[in-house]
Every structure is written in structure tokens, then in C-alpha cells.
mmCIF file of C-alpha atoms in Angstrom:
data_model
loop_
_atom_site.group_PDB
_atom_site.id
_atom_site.type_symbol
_atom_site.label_atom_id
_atom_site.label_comp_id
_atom_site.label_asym_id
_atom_site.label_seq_id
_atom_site.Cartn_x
_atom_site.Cartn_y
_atom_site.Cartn_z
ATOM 1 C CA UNK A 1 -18.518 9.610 10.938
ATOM 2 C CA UNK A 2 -18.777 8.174 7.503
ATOM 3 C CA UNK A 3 -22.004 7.604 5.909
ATOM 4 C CA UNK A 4 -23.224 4.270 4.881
ATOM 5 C CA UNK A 5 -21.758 2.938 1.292
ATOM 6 C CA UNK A 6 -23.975 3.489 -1.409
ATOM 7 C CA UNK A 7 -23.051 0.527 -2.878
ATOM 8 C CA UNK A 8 -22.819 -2.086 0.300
ATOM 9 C CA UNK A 9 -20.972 -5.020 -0.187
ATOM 10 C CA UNK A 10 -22.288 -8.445 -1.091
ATOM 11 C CA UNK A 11 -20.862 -10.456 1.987
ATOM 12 C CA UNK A 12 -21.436 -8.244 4.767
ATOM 13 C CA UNK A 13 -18.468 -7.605 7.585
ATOM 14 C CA UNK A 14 -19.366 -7.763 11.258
ATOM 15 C CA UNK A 15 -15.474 -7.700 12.729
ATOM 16 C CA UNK A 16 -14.669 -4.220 13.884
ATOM 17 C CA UNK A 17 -18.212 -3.587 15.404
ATOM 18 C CA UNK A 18 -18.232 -2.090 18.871
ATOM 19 C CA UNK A 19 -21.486 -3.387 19.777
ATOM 20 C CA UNK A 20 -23.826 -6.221 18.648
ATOM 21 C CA UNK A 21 -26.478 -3.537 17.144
ATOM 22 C CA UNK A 22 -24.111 -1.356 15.501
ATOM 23 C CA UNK A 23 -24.628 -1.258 11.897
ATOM 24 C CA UNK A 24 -23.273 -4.131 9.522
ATOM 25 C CA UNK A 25 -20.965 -1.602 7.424
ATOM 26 C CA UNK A 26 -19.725 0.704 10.535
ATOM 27 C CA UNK A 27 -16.354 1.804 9.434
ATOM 28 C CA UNK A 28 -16.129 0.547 6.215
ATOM 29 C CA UNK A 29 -15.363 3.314 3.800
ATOM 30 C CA UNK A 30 -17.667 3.203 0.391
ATOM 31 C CA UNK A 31 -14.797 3.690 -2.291
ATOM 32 C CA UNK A 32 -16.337 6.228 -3.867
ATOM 33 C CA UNK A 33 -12.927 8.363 -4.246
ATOM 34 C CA UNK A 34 -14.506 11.490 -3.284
ATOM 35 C CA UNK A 35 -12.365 13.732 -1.179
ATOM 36 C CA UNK A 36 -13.228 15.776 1.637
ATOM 37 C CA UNK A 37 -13.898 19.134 1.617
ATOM 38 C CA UNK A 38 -12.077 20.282 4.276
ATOM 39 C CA UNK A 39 -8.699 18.022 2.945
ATOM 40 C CA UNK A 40 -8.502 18.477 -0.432
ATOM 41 C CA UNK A 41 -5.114 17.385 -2.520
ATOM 42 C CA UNK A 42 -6.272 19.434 -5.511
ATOM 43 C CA UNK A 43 -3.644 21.978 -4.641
ATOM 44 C CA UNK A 44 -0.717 19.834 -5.850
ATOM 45 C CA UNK A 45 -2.229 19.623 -9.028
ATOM 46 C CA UNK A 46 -2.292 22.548 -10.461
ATOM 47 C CA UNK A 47 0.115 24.425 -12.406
ATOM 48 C CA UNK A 48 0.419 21.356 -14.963
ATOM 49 C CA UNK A 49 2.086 19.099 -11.856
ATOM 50 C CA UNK A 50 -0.382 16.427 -12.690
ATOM 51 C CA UNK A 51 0.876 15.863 -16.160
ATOM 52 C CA UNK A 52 4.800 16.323 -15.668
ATOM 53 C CA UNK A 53 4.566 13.458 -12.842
ATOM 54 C CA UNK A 54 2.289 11.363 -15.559
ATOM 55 C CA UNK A 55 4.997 11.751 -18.410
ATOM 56 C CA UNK A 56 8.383 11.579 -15.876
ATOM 57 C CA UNK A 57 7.142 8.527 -14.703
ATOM 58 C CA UNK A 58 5.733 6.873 -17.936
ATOM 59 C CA UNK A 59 9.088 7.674 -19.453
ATOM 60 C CA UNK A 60 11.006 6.066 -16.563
ATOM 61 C CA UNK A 61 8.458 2.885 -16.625
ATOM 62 C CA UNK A 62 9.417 2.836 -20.665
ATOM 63 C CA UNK A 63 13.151 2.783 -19.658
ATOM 64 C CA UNK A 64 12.699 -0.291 -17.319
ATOM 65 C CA UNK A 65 11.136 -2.616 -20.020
ATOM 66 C CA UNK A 66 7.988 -1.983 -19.929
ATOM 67 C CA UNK A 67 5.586 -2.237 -22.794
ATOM 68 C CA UNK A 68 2.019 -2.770 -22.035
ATOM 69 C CA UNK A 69 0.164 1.154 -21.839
ATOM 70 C CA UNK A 70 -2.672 0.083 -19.471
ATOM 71 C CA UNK A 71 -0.283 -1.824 -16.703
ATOM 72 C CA UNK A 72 1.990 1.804 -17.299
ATOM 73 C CA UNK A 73 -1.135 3.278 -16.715
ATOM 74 C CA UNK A 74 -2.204 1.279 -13.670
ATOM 75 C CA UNK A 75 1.336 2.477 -12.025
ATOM 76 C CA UNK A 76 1.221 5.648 -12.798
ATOM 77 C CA UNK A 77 -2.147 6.465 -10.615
ATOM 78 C CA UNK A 78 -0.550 4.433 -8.011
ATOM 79 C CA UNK A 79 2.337 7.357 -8.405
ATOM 80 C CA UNK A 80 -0.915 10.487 -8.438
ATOM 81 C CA UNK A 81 -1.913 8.189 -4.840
ATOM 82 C CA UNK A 82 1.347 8.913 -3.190
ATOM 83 C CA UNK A 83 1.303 12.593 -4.397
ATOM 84 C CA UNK A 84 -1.737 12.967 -2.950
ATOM 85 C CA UNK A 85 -1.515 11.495 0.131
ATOM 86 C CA UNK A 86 2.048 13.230 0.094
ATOM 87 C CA UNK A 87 0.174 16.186 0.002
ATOM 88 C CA UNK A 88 -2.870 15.393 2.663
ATOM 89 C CA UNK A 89 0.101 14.438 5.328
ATOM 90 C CA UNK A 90 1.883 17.816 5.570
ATOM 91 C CA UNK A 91 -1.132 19.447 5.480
ATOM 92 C CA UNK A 92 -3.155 17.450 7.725
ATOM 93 C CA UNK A 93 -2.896 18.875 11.278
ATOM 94 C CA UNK A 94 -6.086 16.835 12.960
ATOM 95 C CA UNK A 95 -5.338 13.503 14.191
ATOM 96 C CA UNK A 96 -8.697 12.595 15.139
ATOM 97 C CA UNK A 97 -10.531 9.561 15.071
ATOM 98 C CA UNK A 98 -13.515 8.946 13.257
ATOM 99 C CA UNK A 99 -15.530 6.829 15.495
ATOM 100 C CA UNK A 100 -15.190 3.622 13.836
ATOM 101 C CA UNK A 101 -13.087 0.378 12.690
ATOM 102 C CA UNK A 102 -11.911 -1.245 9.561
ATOM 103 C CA UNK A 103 -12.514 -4.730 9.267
ATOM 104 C CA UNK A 104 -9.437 -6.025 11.480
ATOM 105 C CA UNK A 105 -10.212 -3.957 14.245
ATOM 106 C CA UNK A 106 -8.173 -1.175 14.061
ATOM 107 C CA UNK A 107 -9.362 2.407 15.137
ATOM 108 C CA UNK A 108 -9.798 4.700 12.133
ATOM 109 C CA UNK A 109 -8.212 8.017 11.687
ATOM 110 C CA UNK A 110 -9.906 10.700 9.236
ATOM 111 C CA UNK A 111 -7.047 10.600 7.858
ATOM 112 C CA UNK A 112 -6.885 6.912 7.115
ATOM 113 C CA UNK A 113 -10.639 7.372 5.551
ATOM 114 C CA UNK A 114 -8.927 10.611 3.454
ATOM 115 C CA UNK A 115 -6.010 8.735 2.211
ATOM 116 C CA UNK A 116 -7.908 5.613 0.905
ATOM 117 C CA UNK A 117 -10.255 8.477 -1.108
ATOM 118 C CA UNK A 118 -7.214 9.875 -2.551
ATOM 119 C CA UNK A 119 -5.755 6.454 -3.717
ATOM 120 C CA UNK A 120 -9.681 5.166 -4.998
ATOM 121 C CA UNK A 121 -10.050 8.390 -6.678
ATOM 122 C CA UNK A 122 -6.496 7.998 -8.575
ATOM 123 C CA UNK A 123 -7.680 4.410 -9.497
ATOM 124 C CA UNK A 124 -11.268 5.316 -10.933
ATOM 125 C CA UNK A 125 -9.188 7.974 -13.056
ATOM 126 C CA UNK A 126 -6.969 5.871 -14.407
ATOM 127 C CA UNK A 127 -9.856 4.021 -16.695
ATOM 128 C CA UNK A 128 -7.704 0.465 -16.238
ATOM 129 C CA UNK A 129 -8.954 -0.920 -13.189
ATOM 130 C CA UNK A 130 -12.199 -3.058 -12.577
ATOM 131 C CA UNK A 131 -11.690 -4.040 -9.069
ATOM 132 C CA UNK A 132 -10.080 -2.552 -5.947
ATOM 133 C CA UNK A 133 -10.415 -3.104 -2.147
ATOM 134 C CA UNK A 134 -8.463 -2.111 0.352
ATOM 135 C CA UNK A 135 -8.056 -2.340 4.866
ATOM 136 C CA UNK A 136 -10.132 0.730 4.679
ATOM 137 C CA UNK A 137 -12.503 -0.787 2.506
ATOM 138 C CA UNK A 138 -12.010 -4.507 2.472
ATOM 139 C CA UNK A 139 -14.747 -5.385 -0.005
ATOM 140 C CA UNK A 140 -14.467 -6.115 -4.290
ATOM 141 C CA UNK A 141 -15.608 -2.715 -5.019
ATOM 142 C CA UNK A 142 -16.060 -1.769 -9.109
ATOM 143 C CA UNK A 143 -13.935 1.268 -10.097
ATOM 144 C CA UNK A 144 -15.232 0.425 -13.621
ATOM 145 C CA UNK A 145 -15.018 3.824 -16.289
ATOM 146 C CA UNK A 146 -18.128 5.207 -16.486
ATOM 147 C CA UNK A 147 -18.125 4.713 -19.888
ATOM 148 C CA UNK A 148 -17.696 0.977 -19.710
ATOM 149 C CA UNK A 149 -19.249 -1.067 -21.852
ATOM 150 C CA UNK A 150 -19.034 -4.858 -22.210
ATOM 151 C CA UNK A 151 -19.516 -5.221 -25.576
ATOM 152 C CA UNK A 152 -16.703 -2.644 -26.629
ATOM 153 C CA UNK A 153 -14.448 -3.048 -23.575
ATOM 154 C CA UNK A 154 -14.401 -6.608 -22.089
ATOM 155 C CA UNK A 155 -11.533 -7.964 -24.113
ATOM 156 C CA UNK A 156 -9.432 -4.744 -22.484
ATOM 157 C CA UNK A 157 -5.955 -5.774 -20.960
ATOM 158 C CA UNK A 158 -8.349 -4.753 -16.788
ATOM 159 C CA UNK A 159 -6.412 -4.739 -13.616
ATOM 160 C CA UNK A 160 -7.478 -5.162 -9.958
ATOM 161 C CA UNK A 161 -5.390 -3.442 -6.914
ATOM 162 C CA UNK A 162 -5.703 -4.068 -3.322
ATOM 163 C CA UNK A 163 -3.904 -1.666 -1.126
ATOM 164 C CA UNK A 164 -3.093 -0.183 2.963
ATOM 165 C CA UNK A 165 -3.343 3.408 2.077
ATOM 166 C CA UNK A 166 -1.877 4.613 5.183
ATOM 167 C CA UNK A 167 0.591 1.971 6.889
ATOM 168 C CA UNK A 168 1.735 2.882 9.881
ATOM 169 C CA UNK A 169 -1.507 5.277 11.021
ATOM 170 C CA UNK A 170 -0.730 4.706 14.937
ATOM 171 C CA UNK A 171 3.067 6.439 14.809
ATOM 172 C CA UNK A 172 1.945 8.989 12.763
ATOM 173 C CA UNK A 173 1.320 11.092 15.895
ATOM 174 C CA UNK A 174 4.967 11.037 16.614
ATOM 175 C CA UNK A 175 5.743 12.430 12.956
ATOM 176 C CA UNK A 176 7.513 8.829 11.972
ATOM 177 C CA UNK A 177 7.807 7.902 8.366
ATOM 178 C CA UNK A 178 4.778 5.934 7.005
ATOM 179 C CA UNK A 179 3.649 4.480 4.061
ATOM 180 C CA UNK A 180 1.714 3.201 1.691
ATOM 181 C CA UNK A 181 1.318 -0.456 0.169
ATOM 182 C CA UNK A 182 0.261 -1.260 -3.304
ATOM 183 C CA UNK A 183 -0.545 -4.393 -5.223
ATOM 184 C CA UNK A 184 -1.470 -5.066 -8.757
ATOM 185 C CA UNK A 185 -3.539 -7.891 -10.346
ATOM 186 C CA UNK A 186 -4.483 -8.757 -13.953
ATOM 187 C CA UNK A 187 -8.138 -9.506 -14.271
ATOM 188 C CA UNK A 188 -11.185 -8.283 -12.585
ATOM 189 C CA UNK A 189 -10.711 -9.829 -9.514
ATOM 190 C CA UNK A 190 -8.979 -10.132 -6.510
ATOM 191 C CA UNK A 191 -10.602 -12.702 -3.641
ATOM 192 C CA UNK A 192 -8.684 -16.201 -4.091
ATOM 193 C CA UNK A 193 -5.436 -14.634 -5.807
ATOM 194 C CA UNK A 194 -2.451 -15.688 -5.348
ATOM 195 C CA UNK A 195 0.807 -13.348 -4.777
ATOM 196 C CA UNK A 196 2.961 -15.066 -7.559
ATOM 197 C CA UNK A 197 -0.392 -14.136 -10.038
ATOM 198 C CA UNK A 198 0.840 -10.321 -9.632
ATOM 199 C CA UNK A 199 1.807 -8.006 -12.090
ATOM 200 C CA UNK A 200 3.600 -5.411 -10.281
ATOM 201 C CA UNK A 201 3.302 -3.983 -6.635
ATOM 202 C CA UNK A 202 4.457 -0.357 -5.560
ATOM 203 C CA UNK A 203 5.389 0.731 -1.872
ATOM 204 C CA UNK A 204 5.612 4.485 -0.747
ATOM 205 C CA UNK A 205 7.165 6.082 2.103
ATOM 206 C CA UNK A 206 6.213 9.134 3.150
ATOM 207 C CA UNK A 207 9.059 10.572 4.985
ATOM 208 C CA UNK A 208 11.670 13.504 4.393
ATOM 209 C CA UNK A 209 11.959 12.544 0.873
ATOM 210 C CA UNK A 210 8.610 11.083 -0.878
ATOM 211 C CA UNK A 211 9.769 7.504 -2.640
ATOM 212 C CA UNK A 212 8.077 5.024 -4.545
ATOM 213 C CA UNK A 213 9.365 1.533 -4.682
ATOM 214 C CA UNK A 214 8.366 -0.718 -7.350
ATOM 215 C CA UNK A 215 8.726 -3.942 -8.543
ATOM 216 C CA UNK A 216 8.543 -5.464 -11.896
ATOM 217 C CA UNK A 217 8.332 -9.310 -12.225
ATOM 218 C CA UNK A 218 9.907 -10.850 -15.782
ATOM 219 C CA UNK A 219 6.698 -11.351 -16.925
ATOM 220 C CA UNK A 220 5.313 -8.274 -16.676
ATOM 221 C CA UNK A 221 8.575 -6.943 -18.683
ATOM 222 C CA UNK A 222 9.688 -6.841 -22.566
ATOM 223 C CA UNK A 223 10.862 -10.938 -23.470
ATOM 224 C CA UNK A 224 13.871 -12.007 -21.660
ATOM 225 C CA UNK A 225 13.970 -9.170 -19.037
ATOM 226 C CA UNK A 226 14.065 -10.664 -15.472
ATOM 227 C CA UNK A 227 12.705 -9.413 -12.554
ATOM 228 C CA UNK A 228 13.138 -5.633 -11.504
ATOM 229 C CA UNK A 229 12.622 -4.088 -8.045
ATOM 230 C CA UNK A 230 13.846 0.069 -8.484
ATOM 231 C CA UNK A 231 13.406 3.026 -6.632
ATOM 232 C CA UNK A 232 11.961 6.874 -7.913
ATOM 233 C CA UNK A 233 11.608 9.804 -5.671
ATOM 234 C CA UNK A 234 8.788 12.787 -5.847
ATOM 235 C CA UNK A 235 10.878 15.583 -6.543
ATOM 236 C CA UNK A 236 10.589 19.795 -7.725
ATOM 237 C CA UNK A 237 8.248 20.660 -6.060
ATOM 238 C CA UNK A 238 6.142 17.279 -6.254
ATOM 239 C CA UNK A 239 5.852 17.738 -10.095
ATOM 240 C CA UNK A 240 8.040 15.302 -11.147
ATOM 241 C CA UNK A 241 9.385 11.675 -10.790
ATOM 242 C CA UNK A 242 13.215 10.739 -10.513
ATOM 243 C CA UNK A 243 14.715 7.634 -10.349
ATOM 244 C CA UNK A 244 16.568 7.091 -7.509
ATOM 245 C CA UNK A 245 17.651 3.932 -7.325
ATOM 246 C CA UNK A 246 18.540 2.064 -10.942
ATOM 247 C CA UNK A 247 17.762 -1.436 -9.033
ATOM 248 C CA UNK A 248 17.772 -2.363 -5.731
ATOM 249 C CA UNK A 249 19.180 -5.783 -4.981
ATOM 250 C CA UNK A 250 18.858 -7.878 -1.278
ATOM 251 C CA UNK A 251 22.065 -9.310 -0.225
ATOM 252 C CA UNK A 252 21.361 -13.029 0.788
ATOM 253 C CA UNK A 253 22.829 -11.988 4.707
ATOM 254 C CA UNK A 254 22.412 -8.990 6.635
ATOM 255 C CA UNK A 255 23.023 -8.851 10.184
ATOM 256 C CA UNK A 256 19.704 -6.269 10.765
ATOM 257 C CA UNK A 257 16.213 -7.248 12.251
ATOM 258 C CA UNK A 258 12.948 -5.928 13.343
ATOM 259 C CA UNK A 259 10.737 -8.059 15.093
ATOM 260 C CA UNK A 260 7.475 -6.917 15.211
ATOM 261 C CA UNK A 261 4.820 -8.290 17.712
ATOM 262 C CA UNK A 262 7.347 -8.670 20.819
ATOM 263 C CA UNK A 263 4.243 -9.053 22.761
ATOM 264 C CA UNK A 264 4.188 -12.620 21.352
ATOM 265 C CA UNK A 265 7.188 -13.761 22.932
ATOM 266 C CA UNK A 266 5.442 -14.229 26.093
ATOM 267 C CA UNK A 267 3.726 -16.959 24.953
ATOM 268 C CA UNK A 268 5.222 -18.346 21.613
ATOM 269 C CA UNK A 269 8.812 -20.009 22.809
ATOM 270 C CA UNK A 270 10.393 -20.289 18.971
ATOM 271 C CA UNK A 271 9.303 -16.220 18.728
ATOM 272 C CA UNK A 272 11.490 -16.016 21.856
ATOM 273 C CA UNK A 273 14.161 -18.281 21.051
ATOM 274 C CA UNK A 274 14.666 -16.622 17.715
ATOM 275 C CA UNK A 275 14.889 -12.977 18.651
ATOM 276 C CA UNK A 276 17.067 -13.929 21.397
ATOM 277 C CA UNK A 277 19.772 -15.629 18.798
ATOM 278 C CA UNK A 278 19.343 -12.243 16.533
ATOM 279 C CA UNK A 279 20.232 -10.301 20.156
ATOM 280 C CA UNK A 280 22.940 -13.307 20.928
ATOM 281 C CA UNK A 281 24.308 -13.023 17.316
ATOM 282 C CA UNK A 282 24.661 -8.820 17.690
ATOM 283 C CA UNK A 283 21.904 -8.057 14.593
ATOM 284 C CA UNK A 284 21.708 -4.295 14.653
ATOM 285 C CA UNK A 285 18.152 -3.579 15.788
ATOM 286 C CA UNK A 286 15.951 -1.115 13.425
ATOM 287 C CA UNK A 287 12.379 -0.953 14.683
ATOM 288 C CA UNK A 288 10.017 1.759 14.304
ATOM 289 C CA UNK A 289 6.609 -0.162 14.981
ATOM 290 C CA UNK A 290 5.444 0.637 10.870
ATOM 291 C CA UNK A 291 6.264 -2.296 8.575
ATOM 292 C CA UNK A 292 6.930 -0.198 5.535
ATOM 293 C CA UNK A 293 9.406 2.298 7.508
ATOM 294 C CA UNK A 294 11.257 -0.887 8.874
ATOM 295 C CA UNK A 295 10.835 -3.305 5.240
ATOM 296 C CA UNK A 296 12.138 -0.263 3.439
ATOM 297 C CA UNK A 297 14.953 0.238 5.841
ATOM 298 C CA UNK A 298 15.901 -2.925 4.744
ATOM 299 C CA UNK A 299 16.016 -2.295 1.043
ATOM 300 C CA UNK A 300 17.868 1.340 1.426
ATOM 301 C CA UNK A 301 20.644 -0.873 3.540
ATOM 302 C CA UNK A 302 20.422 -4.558 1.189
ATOM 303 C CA UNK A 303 18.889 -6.839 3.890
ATOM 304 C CA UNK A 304 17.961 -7.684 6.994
ATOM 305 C CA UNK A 305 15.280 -9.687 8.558
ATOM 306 C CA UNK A 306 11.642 -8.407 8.954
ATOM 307 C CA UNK A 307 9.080 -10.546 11.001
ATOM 308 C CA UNK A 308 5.476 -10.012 12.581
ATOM 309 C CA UNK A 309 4.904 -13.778 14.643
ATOM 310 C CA UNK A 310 1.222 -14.372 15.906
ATOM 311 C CA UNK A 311 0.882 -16.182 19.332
ATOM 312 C CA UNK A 312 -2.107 -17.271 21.325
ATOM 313 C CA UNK A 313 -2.416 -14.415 22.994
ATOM 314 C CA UNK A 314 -1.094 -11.739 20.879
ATOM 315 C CA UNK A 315 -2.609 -11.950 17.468
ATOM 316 C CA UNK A 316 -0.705 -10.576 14.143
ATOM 317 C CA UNK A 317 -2.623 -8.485 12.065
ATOM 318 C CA UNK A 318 -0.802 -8.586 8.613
ATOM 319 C CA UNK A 319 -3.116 -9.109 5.931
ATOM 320 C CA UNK A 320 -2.131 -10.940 2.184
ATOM 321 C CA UNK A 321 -4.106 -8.742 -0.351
ATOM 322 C CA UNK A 322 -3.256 -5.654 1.201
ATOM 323 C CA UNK A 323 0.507 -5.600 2.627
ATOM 324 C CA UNK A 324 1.872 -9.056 2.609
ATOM 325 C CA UNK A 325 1.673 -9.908 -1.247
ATOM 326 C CA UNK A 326 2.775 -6.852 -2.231
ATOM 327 C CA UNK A 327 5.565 -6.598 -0.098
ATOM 328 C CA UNK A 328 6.609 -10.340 -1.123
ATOM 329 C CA UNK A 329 6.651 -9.400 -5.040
ATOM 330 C CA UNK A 330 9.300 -6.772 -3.908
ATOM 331 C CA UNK A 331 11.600 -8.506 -1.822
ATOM 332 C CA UNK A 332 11.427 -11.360 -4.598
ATOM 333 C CA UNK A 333 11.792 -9.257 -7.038
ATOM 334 C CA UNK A 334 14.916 -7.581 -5.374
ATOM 335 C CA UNK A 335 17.050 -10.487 -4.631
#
């Protein structure tokens, strides 16, 4: 089980508790970025791999327009994340449960608790963050340098991120693709922001090929450079980044859908009306029960229609800070 956050947060969470007495910050993960001992990603970084994937992708980030060093920064750790958890995935034979809950509910896996180490301790590294939270640990937790200091630093171009470092955590056992979900901020803060406020927002799949999907809006780029979603792929022997799609552009129509929640039909009549016109209308059905897997499909193919409809009885559990916002900047940002 994880040990109680050395830091606990300032509004404490009670969803995900199991029983009234449990203790307020059961299953919340402390953000400290420290990685287990027994599932450690510090193999993929030796041999100089660590600095090739920080230069191939710099350079490609140059190439798309981009200018400002600490937002080139701020994606580049999100691309050391994906490596690592890249890394924790093949290796990681245990799919075990770690006895508690995130704050929506959801069962946690060790591995859920290792990947959202790997992506904090990426993030703390990267010296241009001040804030990050994410469904594993769903509070504003400082990632500050450890050399901050306000009087030297606080004019400094700071980011926030809030991420899902593991999407897709309950297919895994059937070896399906999953991924990972990545948003960016400017500031030092991320409670109250708004999706169209983003600078950039990343989403990896972890699959037979490692990708990373990102998406640039205009005015994150050089002046009069529009919006940019493009594709770059983990390559020889995870030590470098290749572009692997130039730009990846949504065609306004595309006869493909996956409608997550079915469960909701039961009870929400415009749910069931509207799948049964995609069924009536012969959309090609591509469903694999993880939103990145089936939102990525999506992009690889130039469309197609991705929805997750709450009902009375059968809740939705997308959230906006960690998967939703992020995933919007990309589809915008694509078409």
C-alpha cells in the first residue's frame, strides 16, 4: 500500500474511500516522483539514451515553430514520461492491485501508482513546472526546483501539467494498447483553467510502436504559424525520437465510431437513439474500451466519432484536467 503523502493536500478527498474510517488520503499517491525499487526505468537511460531522445526531440520541436526553451523543455519530459513508462510496461509482469482508489473511484494498479512516479519524476527534472496533479494524484502538488527562489525566479516563463498516466489500466490485462494523456498550462496553476488557456497537450500510446502525439496551438508557435497537431515515434532502441507523422489533419466526416458507456443506453433514450443511427447508417465500429487506443484510432484513420454519454444510472467518468482538455486541444488542433 502507499504511504501517506508527506505533503497532504489542502482540501482533503474523501471519494474513493472504502469505508467511513479509512484514512482521508487512502489512495492518493504523494507526487514525490520517486520510483520503486523493485520497477525501476533507470535501465533505458543509460548508455547516453537520455540525451539523444532530449536533443531528437528538441530539434524536431525547433522544426515545428517553436521558440520558447522552457515550453520545449516542458515537452520534452513529457517525451522522458512515455519512455519510461514505455519501459515499466514491458517489463512489468505483476498486475496487482494496491489496495486502494484514486479519487473517482477506480481500483489502483501498482502499476498505475509506478507510472504516475515516472511521469512526476520527469516533471520535477525538467526545472519548468510549478504545479502538477494528476487521477493518481488529483491534488495542486509543487514540483518547484529545489533551487527555486522567488526573488530570482518568479518572473520565469512556469508551466503547470495535469495528466492520466496510465489510460486504459483495466485492458491492460489483455495486453491492449494504452496510453497516456498530457496537458500543459502556462502559470502556476491549474484548478479553474480553462482548455482553450493551454499551451500544448501530448498523448502517448503504448502499443507495438511507442508514439507521441502532440499538439501545438498558433499561439504557442513562431508569429503567424497556425495550429499544429503531429505525430513522433520512440525509435532505436528507445534512444531517439522520429517524426512520424508531418501533421495530422481530421477530415470533417468519417463514417467510424466508438461509443463508450453502452451501459447508458438503458436508461438515456438520445444515447440509444444515436448509436442506433451510427449502426443504421453502417459506421464501422472501432472499440477497445481505452479512450486513447480508440481517440488515436481516429487520428491514424482522419476521423470518426468518439463519445463517453453519462446516464442516471451509469455514470461517465471522464475528467477535464486530466483527459478531456487535453484530448480537445488535439482534435482542435488537428482539424
Amino acid at each position: 500500500d502507499q504511504h501517506p503523502p508527506t505533503h497532504p493536500p489542502s482540501v482533503p478527498h474523501v471519494t474513493g474511500r472504502r469505508t467511513p474510517d479509512e484514512p482521508p488520503h487512502h489512495g492518493i499517491n504523494d507526487g514525490s516522483g520517486f520510483p520503486c525499487p523493485t520497477h525501476t526505468f533507470a535501465p533505458i537511460d543509460k548508455k547516453g539514451k537520455a540525451v539523444t531522445r532530449d536533443a531528437s526531440l528538441t530539434d524536431i520541436l525547433i522544426g515545428k515553430s517553436l521558440s520558447d526553451d522552457r515550453l520545449i523543455g516542458a515537452i520534452v519530459s513529457l517525451g522522458e514520461s512515455t519512455a519510461h513508462i514505455a519501459y515499466l510496461l514491458q517489463n512489468y509482469v505483476e498486475h496487482t492491485y494496491a489496495g486502494t482508489q484514486n479519487a473517482s473511484g477506480d481500483d489502483q494498479l501498482h502499476l498505475d501508482i509506478d507510472c504516475d512516479n515516472a511521469v512526476f519524476s520527469a516533471v520535477r527534472d525538467a526545472g519548468v513546472f510549478a504545479t502538477a496533479a494528476s487521477e493518481e494524484t488529483p491534488v495542486e502538488t509543487d514540483v518547484l526546483p529545489s533551487n527555486y527562489k522567488k526573488e530570482e525566479h518568479e518572473n520565469l516563463n512556469w508551466f503547470s501539467v495535469g495528466f492520466d498516466p496510465l489510460d486504459g489500466s483495466s485492458i491492460i490485462d489483455a495486453n491492449f494498447s494504452v496510453g497516456s494523456i498530457f496537458g500543459i498550462w502556462p502559470g502556476k496553476r491549474l484548478l479553474g483553467r480553462r482548455g482553450r488557456e493551454m499551451a500544448a497537450s501530448a498523448v502517448a500510446v503504448y502499443g507495438p510502436r511507442t508514439t507521441l502525439i502532440i499538439a501545438l496551438p498558433g499561439r504557442s508557435r513562431d508569429e503567424g504559424c497556425g495550429d499544429l497537431t503531429f505525430e513522433v515515434t520512440l525509435v532505436k532502441d528507445r534512444s531517439h525520437w522520429e517524426v512520424s507523422r508531418e501533421e495530422v489533419i481530421l477530415k470533417p466526416e468519417k463514417k467510424v465510431f466508438a461509443p463508450g458507456n453502452l451501459r447508458a443506453t438503458n436508461d438515456n433514450e438520445r444515447y440509444d437513439r444515436l448509436v442506433r443511427h451510427w449502426i443504421e447508417e453502417r459506421y464501422t465500429l472501432r472499440y477497445s474500451g481505452g479512450m486513447v487506443p480508440d481517440v488515436y484510432h481516429m487520428f491514424a484513420k482522419s476521423g470518426g466519432v468518439f463519445s463517453n454519454v453519462s446516464s442516471e444510472k451509469a455514470k461517465a467518468k471522464l475528467r477535464l484536467l486530466y483527459e478531456v482538455a487535453a484530448m480537445g486541444l488535439l482534435v482542435e488542433c488537428a482539424g
